[in-house]
One Martini backbone bead per residue (centre of mass of N, CA, C, O) as a GRO file, in nm:
protein
  190
    1UNK     BB    1   0.247   1.508  -0.852
    2UNK     BB    2   0.240   1.152  -0.738
    3UNK     BB    3  -0.032   0.954  -0.606
    4UNK     BB    4  -0.032   0.619  -0.460
    5UNK     BB    5  -0.218   0.318  -0.433
    6UNK     BB    6  -0.131  -0.012  -0.305
    7UNK     BB    7  -0.317  -0.308  -0.380
    8UNK     BB    8  -0.251  -0.631  -0.216
    9UNK     BB    9  -0.181  -0.927  -0.156
   10UNK     BB   10   0.003  -1.141  -0.026
   11UNK     BB   11   0.235  -1.233  -0.284
   12UNK     BB   12   0.168  -1.045  -0.553
   13UNK     BB   13   0.420  -0.807  -0.586
   14UNK     BB   14   0.455  -0.521  -0.454
   15UNK     BB   15   0.757  -0.495  -0.391
   16UNK     BB   16   0.863  -0.527  -0.677
   17UNK     BB   17   0.686  -0.301  -0.811
   18UNK     BB   18   0.766  -0.064  -0.628
   19UNK     BB   19   1.059  -0.039  -0.722
   20UNK     BB   20   0.993   0.049  -1.009
   21UNK     BB   21   0.819   0.298  -0.945
   22UNK     BB   22   1.015   0.458  -0.771
   23UNK     BB   23   1.228   0.491  -0.995
   24UNK     BB   24   1.054   0.607  -1.243
   25UNK     BB   25   0.889   0.841  -1.047
   26UNK     BB   26   1.025   0.961  -0.792
   27UNK     BB   27   0.889   0.810  -0.540
   28UNK     BB   28   0.771   0.731  -0.237
   29UNK     BB   29   0.791   0.442  -0.039
   30UNK     BB   30   0.510   0.350   0.176
   31UNK     BB   31   0.536   0.130   0.439
   32UNK     BB   32   0.384   0.085   0.729
   33UNK     BB   33   0.572  -0.118   0.864
   34UNK     BB   34   0.833   0.046   0.818
   35UNK     BB   35   0.737   0.304   0.959
   36UNK     BB   36   0.706   0.183   1.237
   37UNK     BB   37   0.996   0.075   1.271
   38UNK     BB   38   1.138   0.351   1.238
   39UNK     BB   39   1.008   0.495   1.482
   40UNK     BB   40   1.116   0.296   1.687
   41UNK     BB   41   1.418   0.314   1.617
   42UNK     BB   42   1.418   0.644   1.659
   43UNK     BB   43   1.237   0.715   1.920
   44UNK     BB   44   0.975   0.825   1.884
   45UNK     BB   45   0.683   0.901   2.018
   46UNK     BB   46   0.519   0.725   1.823
   47UNK     BB   47   0.701   0.474   1.853
   48UNK     BB   48   0.662   0.429   2.157
   49UNK     BB   49   0.359   0.388   2.143
   50UNK     BB   50   0.357   0.154   1.942
   51UNK     BB   51   0.534  -0.040   2.112
   52UNK     BB   52   0.334  -0.074   2.349
   53UNK     BB   53   0.136  -0.239   2.178
   54UNK     BB   54   0.324  -0.458   2.053
   55UNK     BB   55   0.429  -0.577   2.329
   56UNK     BB   56   0.112  -0.677   2.380
   57UNK     BB   57  -0.007  -0.777   2.093
   58UNK     BB   58  -0.120  -0.523   1.961
   59UNK     BB   59  -0.274  -0.309   1.773
   60UNK     BB   60  -0.224  -0.034   1.607
   61UNK     BB   61  -0.380   0.240   1.598
   62UNK     BB   62  -0.502   0.429   1.353
   63UNK     BB   63  -0.429   0.710   1.468
   64UNK     BB   64  -0.121   0.652   1.476
   65UNK     BB   65  -0.073   0.580   1.180
   66UNK     BB   66  -0.184   0.851   1.073
   67UNK     BB   67   0.020   1.034   1.210
   68UNK     BB   68   0.268   0.911   1.071
   69UNK     BB   69   0.174   0.962   0.781
   70UNK     BB   70   0.146   1.266   0.795
   71UNK     BB   71   0.448   1.310   0.853
   72UNK     BB   72   0.572   1.148   0.610
   73UNK     BB   73   0.433   1.311   0.357
   74UNK     BB   74   0.611   1.584   0.449
   75UNK     BB   75   0.857   1.492   0.334
   76UNK     BB   76   1.093   1.548   0.090
   77UNK     BB   77   1.056   1.261  -0.065
   78UNK     BB   78   0.733   1.362  -0.131
   79UNK     BB   79   0.728   1.601  -0.345
   80UNK     BB   80   0.661   1.401  -0.602
   81UNK     BB   81   0.549   1.177  -0.413
   82UNK     BB   82   0.353   0.867  -0.348
   83UNK     BB   83   0.348   0.523  -0.216
   84UNK     BB   84   0.104   0.317  -0.083
   85UNK     BB   85   0.174   0.032   0.140
   86UNK     BB   86  -0.080  -0.083   0.349
   87UNK     BB   87  -0.240   0.187   0.268
   88UNK     BB   88  -0.541   0.152   0.307
   89UNK     BB   89  -0.734  -0.113   0.490
   90UNK     BB   90  -0.967   0.081   0.566
   91UNK     BB   91  -1.221   0.297   0.568
   92UNK     BB   92  -1.116   0.480   0.792
   93UNK     BB   93  -0.839   0.528   0.663
   94UNK     BB   94  -0.943   0.653   0.399
   95UNK     BB   95  -1.087   0.896   0.527
   96UNK     BB   96  -0.839   1.013   0.675
   97UNK     BB   97  -0.663   1.052   0.428
   98UNK     BB   98  -0.844   1.258   0.287
   99UNK     BB   99  -0.817   1.476   0.507
  100UNK     BB  100  -0.514   1.514   0.494
  101UNK     BB  101  -0.491   1.585   0.191
  102UNK     BB  102  -0.676   1.832   0.197
  103UNK     BB  103  -0.494   2.001   0.392
  104UNK     BB  104  -0.241   1.962   0.171
  105UNK     BB  105  -0.341   1.978  -0.124
  106UNK     BB  106  -0.402   1.671  -0.198
  107UNK     BB  107  -0.395   1.358  -0.398
  108UNK     BB  108  -0.517   1.083  -0.548
  109UNK     BB  109  -0.441   0.935  -0.870
  110UNK     BB  110  -0.407   0.618  -0.789
  111UNK     BB  111  -0.516   0.270  -0.798
  112UNK     BB  112  -0.356  -0.035  -0.735
  113UNK     BB  113  -0.490  -0.356  -0.837
  114UNK     BB  114  -0.328  -0.636  -0.738
  115UNK     BB  115  -0.352  -0.973  -0.880
  116UNK     BB  116  -0.420  -1.321  -0.788
  117UNK     BB  117  -0.448  -1.625  -0.744
  118UNK     BB  118  -0.451  -1.825  -0.480
  119UNK     BB  119  -0.255  -2.036  -0.595
  120UNK     BB  120  -0.024  -1.842  -0.657
  121UNK     BB  121   0.014  -1.720  -0.379
  122UNK     BB  122   0.069  -1.980  -0.224
  123UNK     BB  123   0.315  -2.066  -0.386
  124UNK     BB  124   0.491  -1.816  -0.333
  125UNK     BB  125   0.487  -1.825  -0.017
  126UNK     BB  126   0.600  -2.113   0.015
  127UNK     BB  127   0.872  -2.042  -0.142
  128UNK     BB  128   0.985  -1.839   0.070
  129UNK     BB  129   1.008  -1.988   0.368
  130UNK     BB  130   0.843  -1.893   0.597
  131UNK     BB  131   0.725  -1.973   0.904
  132UNK     BB  132   0.428  -1.819   0.851
  133UNK     BB  133   0.406  -1.992   0.560
  134UNK     BB  134   0.127  -2.152   0.559
  135UNK     BB  135  -0.154  -2.248   0.407
  136UNK     BB  136  -0.358  -2.157   0.625
  137UNK     BB  137  -0.245  -1.875   0.679
  138UNK     BB  138  -0.265  -1.773   0.391
  139UNK     BB  139  -0.571  -1.803   0.353
  140UNK     BB  140  -0.639  -1.607   0.581
  141UNK     BB  141  -0.493  -1.356   0.469
  142UNK     BB  142  -0.664  -1.340   0.214
  143UNK     BB  143  -0.940  -1.301   0.349
  144UNK     BB  144  -0.873  -1.048   0.506
  145UNK     BB  145  -0.793  -0.878   0.268
  146UNK     BB  146  -1.062  -0.897   0.107
  147UNK     BB  147  -1.249  -0.776   0.330
  148UNK     BB  148  -1.088  -0.498   0.341
  149UNK     BB  149  -1.039  -0.404   0.033
  150UNK     BB  150  -1.313  -0.373  -0.104
  151UNK     BB  151  -1.413  -0.112   0.040
  152UNK     BB  152  -1.173   0.061  -0.053
  153UNK     BB  153  -1.222   0.037  -0.355
  154UNK     BB  154  -1.509   0.155  -0.344
  155UNK     BB  155  -1.425   0.435  -0.231
  156UNK     BB  156  -1.238   0.503  -0.504
  157UNK     BB  157  -1.402   0.451  -0.778
  158UNK     BB  158  -1.521   0.772  -0.790
  159UNK     BB  159  -1.228   0.931  -0.755
  160UNK     BB  160  -1.036   0.724  -0.909
  161UNK     BB  161  -0.815   0.545  -1.074
  162UNK     BB  162  -0.841   0.197  -1.136
  163UNK     BB  163  -0.582  -0.045  -1.149
  164UNK     BB  164  -0.602  -0.356  -1.302
  165UNK     BB  165  -0.363  -0.620  -1.213
  166UNK     BB  166  -0.222  -0.906  -1.324
  167UNK     BB  167   0.012  -1.128  -1.153
  168UNK     BB  168   0.136  -1.234  -1.451
  169UNK     BB  169   0.451  -1.324  -1.492
  170UNK     BB  170   0.690  -1.132  -1.511
  171UNK     BB  171   0.784  -0.856  -1.351
  172UNK     BB  172   0.821  -0.695  -1.619
  173UNK     BB  173   0.541  -0.755  -1.741
  174UNK     BB  174   0.375  -0.634  -1.514
  175UNK     BB  175   0.505  -0.351  -1.521
  176UNK     BB  176   0.425  -0.271  -1.807
  177UNK     BB  177   0.123  -0.247  -1.737
  178UNK     BB  178   0.146  -0.035  -1.517
  179UNK     BB  179   0.303   0.188  -1.670
  180UNK     BB  180   0.100   0.242  -1.890
  181UNK     BB  181  -0.124   0.347  -1.695
  182UNK     BB  182   0.038   0.567  -1.543
  183UNK     BB  183   0.116   0.738  -1.792
  184UNK     BB  184  -0.166   0.822  -1.868
  185UNK     BB  185  -0.230   0.972  -1.606
  186UNK     BB  186   0.015   1.162  -1.593
  187UNK     BB  187  -0.022   1.291  -1.888
  188UNK     BB  188  -0.347   1.367  -1.832
  189UNK     BB  189  -0.426   1.437  -1.536
  190UNK     BB  190  -0.650   1.224  -1.400
   0.00000   0.00000   0.00000
């Protein structure tokens, strides 16, 4: 079993790199946004509750996201492991995740901290052409991400191997760096 947390700012390439990791390591890619949408689409009780918050323009409470995640990581496609994308985003979420994993006798094996300069991220996101991707909004999203992710990285630094990867070069070049580090951890059971 191989469990990974993937941390990176919007536009840094997590989606692209996640697809490579999912394929090579046969682990489930769990993006919290997708998980929320799936529960809403499937009409689960958790999904209905989440939708009631979202319909009011409110954030879905951590406790609800954690309940969904707890349910999700126990599904069959997670038996070889999972990669969390977009979770944990806060210290509280990281602590709750630790509790869940302890109950399931599982652990996080690695945290991938993928990064790029603000200039690169802004350029990538502006090139995506989404309506909500203007320079001011992007800069704010980067600030929010940095303020939230630093404490989470600090939380894990003494618990698991943190792999710092600069997202510069082709997607394949970036992935080669990630794969090299993941293979060392997987093969050595670190």
